[in-house]
Short mmCIF file of C-alpha atoms in Angstrom, two decimals:
data_model
loop_
_atom_site.label_atom_id
_atom_site.label_comp_id
_atom_site.label_asym_id
_atom_site.label_seq_id
_atom_site.Cartn_x
_atom_site.Cartn_y
_atom_site.Cartn_z
CA MET A 1 0.67 21.63 14.49
CA SER A 2 0.76 18.59 16.80
CA GLU A 3 3.29 17.90 19.90
CA PRO A 4 6.07 16.53 17.88
CA ILE A 5 6.71 12.42 17.95
CA ARG A 6 10.33 11.12 19.42
CA VAL A 7 11.97 9.12 16.33
CA LEU A 8 14.96 6.86 17.40
CA VAL A 9 17.20 5.61 14.02
CA THR A 10 19.91 3.32 15.38
CA GLY A 11 23.03 2.50 13.21
CA ALA A 12 22.19 6.37 12.50
CA ALA A 13 25.89 7.38 10.76
CA GLY A 14 25.50 3.93 8.43
CA GLN A 15 24.20 4.18 4.85
CA ILE A 16 20.59 3.19 5.54
CA ALA A 17 20.27 5.76 7.51
CA TYR A 18 21.86 8.48 5.20
CA SER A 19 19.00 7.77 2.97
CA LEU A 20 16.09 7.61 5.19
CA LEU A 21 16.72 10.11 7.54
CA PHE A 22 15.75 13.51 5.23
CA SER A 23 12.80 11.55 4.63
CA ILE A 24 11.49 10.96 8.14
CA ALA A 25 12.51 14.73 8.76
CA LYS A 26 10.56 16.06 5.67
CA GLY A 27 7.42 14.49 6.68
CA ASP A 28 7.08 11.69 4.46
CA VAL A 29 6.27 9.09 6.88
CA PHE A 30 4.44 10.54 9.91
CA GLY A 31 2.60 13.53 7.60
CA LYS A 32 3.23 16.82 6.81
CA GLU A 33 1.87 18.28 9.86
CA GLN A 34 3.81 16.04 12.14
CA PRO A 35 6.69 17.71 13.87
CA VAL A 36 9.55 15.38 14.58
CA VAL A 37 12.94 15.20 17.03
CA LEU A 38 15.00 12.50 15.67
CA LEU A 39 17.10 10.46 18.22
CA LEU A 40 20.60 9.28 16.41
CA LEU A 41 22.43 6.42 17.72
CA ASP A 42 25.59 4.98 16.89
CA ILE A 43 28.65 3.04 18.13
CA THR A 44 31.18 5.58 19.77
CA PRO A 45 33.76 5.96 17.04
CA MET A 46 31.08 6.51 14.34
CA LEU A 47 29.91 10.07 16.14
CA PRO A 48 32.26 12.16 14.39
CA VAL A 49 30.39 10.86 11.29
CA LEU A 50 27.25 11.20 13.01
CA ASP A 51 28.04 15.03 13.35
CA GLY A 52 28.47 15.15 9.79
CA VAL A 53 24.99 13.90 9.26
CA VAL A 54 23.80 16.17 11.69
CA MET A 55 25.00 18.85 10.22
CA GLU A 56 23.37 18.00 6.56
CA LEU A 57 20.28 17.67 8.45
CA GLN A 58 20.42 21.17 10.13
CA ASP A 59 21.66 22.39 6.34
CA CYS A 60 18.42 20.88 4.86
CA ALA A 61 16.50 23.93 6.96
CA LEU A 62 13.23 21.68 7.03
CA PRO A 63 10.30 23.10 8.94
CA LEU A 64 8.90 20.19 10.59
CA LEU A 65 12.68 18.87 12.33
CA ARG A 66 12.24 20.51 15.85
CA GLU A 67 15.55 19.13 17.64
CA ILE A 68 18.20 16.73 16.38
CA VAL A 69 19.84 14.32 19.44
CA SER A 70 22.84 12.67 18.79
CA THR A 71 24.58 10.30 20.97
CA ASP A 72 26.31 6.70 21.70
CA LYS A 73 24.32 6.50 24.86
CA GLU A 74 21.04 4.58 25.37
CA ASP A 75 19.63 5.98 27.79
CA VAL A 76 19.73 8.83 26.13
CA ALA A 77 18.53 7.78 22.75
CA PHE A 78 15.61 5.42 23.75
CA LYS A 79 13.89 8.14 26.52
CA ASP A 80 10.26 8.77 25.84
CA LEU A 81 10.30 7.17 22.69
CA ASP A 82 7.29 7.38 20.08
CA VAL A 83 9.29 5.19 17.53
CA ALA A 84 12.35 3.06 17.67
CA ILE A 85 13.78 2.19 13.67
CA LEU A 86 16.52 -0.13 15.03
CA VAL A 87 18.44 -0.37 11.99
CA GLY A 88 21.86 -0.75 13.19
CA SER A 89 23.10 -4.43 13.63
CA MET A 90 26.47 -6.64 13.61
CA PRO A 91 27.14 -7.21 9.85
CA ARG A 92 28.27 -10.78 8.99
CA ARG A 93 32.21 -10.72 8.15
CA ASP A 94 34.20 -13.28 6.07
CA GLY A 95 34.61 -16.59 7.53
CA MET A 96 31.79 -15.49 10.26
CA GLU A 97 29.79 -18.81 11.50
CA ARG A 98 25.56 -17.91 11.56
CA LYS A 99 26.11 -19.04 15.07
CA ASP A 100 28.86 -16.35 15.77
CA LEU A 101 26.64 -13.40 14.16
CA LEU A 102 23.43 -14.32 15.97
CA LYS A 103 25.59 -14.38 19.07
CA ALA A 104 26.78 -10.74 18.60
CA ASN A 105 23.48 -9.39 17.94
CA VAL A 106 21.45 -11.19 20.69
CA ALA A 107 24.02 -9.12 22.90
CA ILE A 108 22.76 -6.14 20.93
CA PHE A 109 19.17 -6.08 20.71
CA LYS A 110 18.72 -7.56 24.37
CA SER A 111 20.63 -4.34 25.33
CA GLN A 112 17.92 -2.05 23.16
CA GLY A 113 14.75 -4.26 24.55
CA ALA A 114 16.18 -3.88 27.76
CA ALA A 115 16.43 0.10 27.13
CA LEU A 116 12.89 0.35 25.25
CA GLU A 117 12.01 -1.05 28.89
CA LYS A 118 13.32 1.02 30.89
CA TYR A 119 13.08 4.57 29.40
CA ALA A 120 10.52 4.59 26.04
CA LYS A 121 7.00 4.78 26.05
CA LYS A 122 4.62 1.66 26.25
CA THR A 123 3.20 2.90 23.00
CA VAL A 124 6.55 2.92 21.03
CA LYS A 125 6.26 1.19 17.61
CA VAL A 126 9.46 -0.67 17.03
CA LEU A 127 10.69 -1.68 14.02
CA VAL A 128 13.56 -4.28 13.70
CA VAL A 129 15.78 -3.43 10.11
CA GLY A 130 19.24 -5.20 11.47
CA ASN A 131 19.66 -8.65 10.07
CA PRO A 132 18.97 -11.43 11.30
CA ALA A 133 16.36 -9.21 10.92
CA ASN A 134 12.96 -11.59 12.54
CA THR A 135 15.21 -12.96 15.64
CA ASN A 136 16.51 -9.68 16.59
CA CYS A 137 13.04 -8.41 16.55
CA LEU A 138 12.15 -11.29 18.82
CA ILE A 139 15.16 -10.93 21.19
CA ALA A 140 13.89 -7.19 21.18
CA ALA A 141 10.61 -8.20 22.15
CA LYS A 142 11.54 -10.44 24.39
CA SER A 143 13.94 -7.80 26.52
CA ALA A 144 10.61 -5.73 26.73
CA PRO A 145 8.08 -7.66 28.52
CA SER A 146 6.10 -4.86 29.30
CA ILE A 147 6.00 -3.31 25.69
CA PRO A 148 2.70 -5.61 23.64
CA LYS A 149 4.15 -8.07 21.59
CA GLU A 150 1.90 -6.83 18.65
CA ASN A 151 4.23 -2.99 18.82
CA PHE A 152 7.42 -5.22 17.16
CA SER A 153 7.57 -5.63 13.85
CA CYS A 154 10.63 -6.55 11.22
CA LEU A 155 11.12 -5.38 7.65
CA THR A 156 9.79 -7.44 5.00
CA ARG A 157 8.47 -4.25 2.75
CA LEU A 158 12.01 -4.57 0.84
CA ASP A 159 10.97 -8.38 -0.58
CA HIS A 160 7.93 -7.18 -0.97
CA ASN A 161 8.59 -4.45 -2.89
CA ARG A 162 11.10 -6.35 -4.90
CA ALA A 163 8.16 -8.66 -5.39
CA ARG A 164 6.03 -6.15 -6.85
CA SER A 165 8.58 -4.70 -8.85
CA GLN A 166 9.71 -8.11 -9.96
CA VAL A 167 5.85 -8.73 -11.65
CA ALA A 168 5.22 -4.94 -12.84
CA MET A 169 8.13 -5.14 -15.05
CA ARG A 170 7.48 -8.63 -16.54
CA CYS A 171 4.11 -7.19 -17.57
CA GLY A 172 4.81 -3.69 -18.39
CA VAL A 173 2.81 -1.48 -15.76
CA PRO A 174 4.03 0.49 -13.52
CA ALA A 175 4.54 -0.66 -10.07
CA THR A 176 1.59 0.31 -7.82
CA ASN A 177 -0.52 -1.88 -10.75
CA VAL A 178 0.89 -4.69 -9.05
CA ARG A 179 -1.00 -5.39 -5.66
CA ASN A 180 -1.42 -8.03 -2.81
CA VAL A 181 2.13 -9.91 -3.20
CA ILE A 182 3.20 -11.67 -0.17
CA ILE A 183 6.43 -12.61 1.58
CA TRP A 184 5.80 -15.33 3.68
CA GLY A 185 8.55 -16.28 6.88
CA ASN A 186 12.47 -14.63 7.23
CA HIS A 187 14.32 -11.95 5.55
CA SER A 188 16.39 -14.26 4.25
CA SER A 189 17.15 -16.35 1.23
CA THR A 190 14.59 -18.76 2.66
CA GLN A 191 11.70 -16.32 2.08
CA TYR A 192 8.89 -17.32 -0.05
CA PRO A 193 7.30 -14.10 -2.62
CA ASP A 194 4.02 -15.85 -3.10
CA VAL A 195 1.60 -14.37 -6.02
CA HIS A 196 -1.15 -16.70 -5.84
CA HIS A 197 -3.11 -14.00 -4.19
CA CYS A 198 -1.71 -11.04 -6.51
CA VAL A 199 -3.58 -9.22 -8.74
CA VAL A 200 -2.58 -7.17 -11.98
CA ASN A 201 -3.97 -4.26 -13.35
CA MET A 202 -3.80 -4.85 -17.27
CA SER A 203 -5.08 -1.63 -19.49
CA GLY A 204 -7.58 -1.31 -16.80
CA SER A 205 -8.50 -4.78 -15.73
CA GLU A 206 -7.54 -6.57 -13.06
CA LEU A 207 -6.30 -9.98 -13.56
CA ALA A 208 -4.76 -12.55 -11.21
CA CYS A 209 -1.18 -12.57 -11.65
CA PHE A 210 -0.74 -15.83 -13.25
CA GLU A 211 -2.77 -15.18 -16.03
CA ALA A 212 -1.37 -11.53 -16.32
CA VAL A 213 2.41 -13.09 -16.98
CA LYS A 214 1.53 -16.22 -18.50
CA ASP A 215 4.65 -18.19 -17.42
CA ASP A 216 4.06 -20.27 -14.80
CA ALA A 217 7.14 -21.70 -14.64
CA TRP A 218 8.98 -18.51 -13.92
CA LEU A 219 6.48 -17.64 -11.36
CA LYS A 220 7.42 -21.04 -9.71
CA GLY A 221 10.99 -20.55 -10.51
CA ASP A 222 13.46 -17.64 -11.22
CA PHE A 223 10.92 -14.97 -9.98
CA ILE A 224 11.06 -16.78 -6.55
CA ALA A 225 14.92 -17.03 -6.90
CA THR A 226 15.29 -13.44 -8.12
CA VAL A 227 13.44 -12.14 -5.09
CA GLN A 228 15.38 -14.48 -2.51
CA GLN A 229 18.86 -13.83 -3.58
CA ARG A 230 18.01 -9.79 -4.57
CA GLY A 231 19.80 -8.91 -1.41
CA ALA A 232 23.42 -10.57 -2.21
CA ALA A 233 22.70 -9.55 -6.33
CA VAL A 234 22.92 -5.93 -5.17
CA ILE A 235 25.97 -6.44 -2.93
CA LYS A 236 27.65 -8.04 -5.84
CA ALA A 237 27.36 -4.95 -7.98
CA ARG A 238 27.72 -2.33 -5.31
CA LYS A 239 30.23 -3.31 -3.42
CA LEU A 240 27.64 -2.36 -0.54
CA SER A 241 24.27 -3.67 0.68
CA SER A 242 20.71 -2.08 0.10
CA ALA A 243 20.67 1.39 1.32
CA MET A 244 17.83 3.16 -0.88
CA SER A 245 15.78 0.44 -1.43
CA ALA A 246 16.22 -0.29 1.82
CA ALA A 247 15.22 3.49 3.37
CA LYS A 248 12.37 3.51 0.70
CA ALA A 249 11.07 -0.05 2.10
CA ILE A 250 11.31 1.40 5.87
CA CYS A 251 9.49 4.80 4.99
CA ASP A 252 6.75 2.55 3.19
CA HIS A 253 6.65 -0.01 6.40
CA MET A 254 6.52 2.82 9.44
CA ARG A 255 3.69 5.01 7.13
CA ASP A 256 1.68 2.16 6.87
CA ILE A 257 1.76 1.23 10.46
CA TRP A 258 1.25 5.49 11.43
CA SER A 259 -1.39 6.21 8.84
CA GLY A 260 -2.99 2.90 7.30
CA SER A 261 -2.18 0.34 5.14
CA PRO A 262 -4.17 1.33 1.32
CA GLU A 263 -7.71 -0.22 1.22
CA GLY A 264 -8.27 -3.57 -0.09
CA GLU A 265 -4.16 -4.16 0.03
CA PHE A 266 -2.49 -6.25 2.00
CA ILE A 267 1.64 -5.43 2.71
CA SER A 268 4.16 -8.07 4.22
CA MET A 269 6.12 -7.51 7.40
CA GLY A 270 7.55 -9.42 10.09
CA VAL A 271 5.07 -9.62 12.97
CA TYR A 272 4.36 -12.37 15.94
CA SER A 273 3.26 -15.58 14.58
CA SER A 274 1.16 -16.67 17.64
CA GLY A 275 -2.61 -17.28 16.62
CA ASN A 276 -2.33 -17.38 13.53
CA SER A 277 -4.27 -19.46 11.19
CA TYR A 278 -1.75 -20.75 8.79
CA GLY A 279 -0.44 -23.15 11.01
CA VAL A 280 3.09 -21.53 11.46
CA PRO A 281 4.46 -22.07 14.45
CA GLU A 282 4.10 -19.92 17.58
CA ASP A 283 6.43 -17.55 19.51
CA LEU A 284 8.19 -16.45 15.87
CA ILE A 285 8.49 -13.37 13.82
CA TYR A 286 7.57 -14.23 10.40
CA SER A 287 6.25 -12.49 7.83
CA PHE A 288 2.84 -12.38 6.75
CA PRO A 289 0.44 -10.58 4.97
CA VAL A 290 -1.26 -8.12 7.23
CA GLN A 291 -3.77 -4.72 6.72
CA ILE A 292 -3.02 -2.16 9.49
CA LYS A 293 -5.96 0.16 10.74
CA GLY A 294 -5.78 2.46 13.63
CA LYS A 295 -1.74 1.79 14.06
CA THR A 296 -3.10 -1.96 14.84
CA TRP A 297 -2.13 -4.59 12.05
CA LYS A 298 -3.89 -7.76 11.46
CA ILE A 299 -2.68 -10.79 9.45
CA VAL A 300 -5.22 -11.34 6.56
CA ASP A 301 -7.06 -14.85 7.39
CA GLY A 302 -8.27 -17.26 5.17
CA LEU A 303 -5.88 -17.05 2.30
CA ALA A 304 -6.43 -20.30 0.33
CA ILE A 305 -2.49 -21.90 0.39
CA ASN A 306 -1.67 -24.73 -2.10
CA ASP A 307 0.52 -27.64 -1.36
CA PHE A 308 3.53 -25.71 -3.59
CA SER A 309 3.32 -22.98 -0.93
CA LYS A 310 2.61 -24.58 1.92
CA SER A 311 5.97 -26.51 1.22
CA LYS A 312 8.03 -22.96 0.82
CA MET A 313 6.09 -21.60 3.81
CA ASP A 314 7.32 -24.72 6.01
CA ALA A 315 10.93 -24.35 4.93
CA THR A 316 11.55 -20.49 6.23
CA ALA A 317 10.11 -21.48 9.47
CA VAL A 318 11.76 -24.13 9.70
CA GLU A 319 14.56 -21.87 9.45
CA LEU A 320 13.51 -19.33 11.82
CA ILE A 321 12.82 -21.86 14.59
CA GLU A 322 16.51 -23.27 14.51
CA GLU A 323 17.75 -19.51 14.58
CA ARG A 324 15.32 -18.45 17.17
CA ASP A 325 16.55 -21.51 19.43
CA THR A 326 20.13 -20.63 19.08
CA ALA A 327 19.54 -17.28 19.59
CA VAL A 328 17.85 -17.54 22.99
CA THR A 329 20.67 -19.96 23.96
CA PHE A 330 22.70 -16.87 24.47
CA LEU A 331 19.94 -14.59 26.24
CA GLY A 332 21.49 -15.85 29.38
CA VAL A 333 25.03 -15.00 28.95
#
């Protein structure tokens, strides 16, 4: 058995964390031989609820779970971290302007970035889940200047999984038979789910997605809209936001960072745009197709981009630039 790794989950009394913590603690993310210390952070009013979560984790009697620390203090939660999964954020309330939402989240992620800078290991891997995830991730990274920018990513794996599943259902195959969908851009309704490089295994042979689906109008219309609006559809149906599927996506994302992405496959995650070959502006956290080896991601280069894709990639970049520029004005506040 190796030394335990220290894994922080923020918003730890919330819905997503409730689905996530068990998977981390039982070895689904970092491996069946990797002990973990869980650090659970939430706001002070949620501490009684968090106590109940801690009791449940204890009652699972999990062999890999060495210690649980629950707290409302950043200096405790961020100490010597190997992994930080930042789930907690300010949700949008009725009547709240996007600008107000950004301002509230800048305060949270500036503070958490500063805590990473001050207390965490410089090798820490940081995944931002709390929305607006791309811009929150950018603010956290800017607030932790001595931690490499490559160590920060935001979650678009849920969108990736949604896109993969929609194609699989349409073709009547398991989701594992669908590879190389791409989510470009923002984790918002402007994201672009792209299947121009996707392949589907049908009866043992690999077909291009457009050939497998045989419905170009659907792939360029309803499919894209369904993936873009899926979060809103879940909220409308459940009266709560995606939690089980978000937790699964977090597990997929962190497992691939830790152990590498599957050979010959690319996955989607929001990463620093600097130096990309697709003309995406610098200094954004933008979702790209990536491959991961040795805990290091690399953007998949050289994919052909047609005019249809380019216009959608540009539109989501415009939204991210606006978000970034608004958020940065709050950084000095």
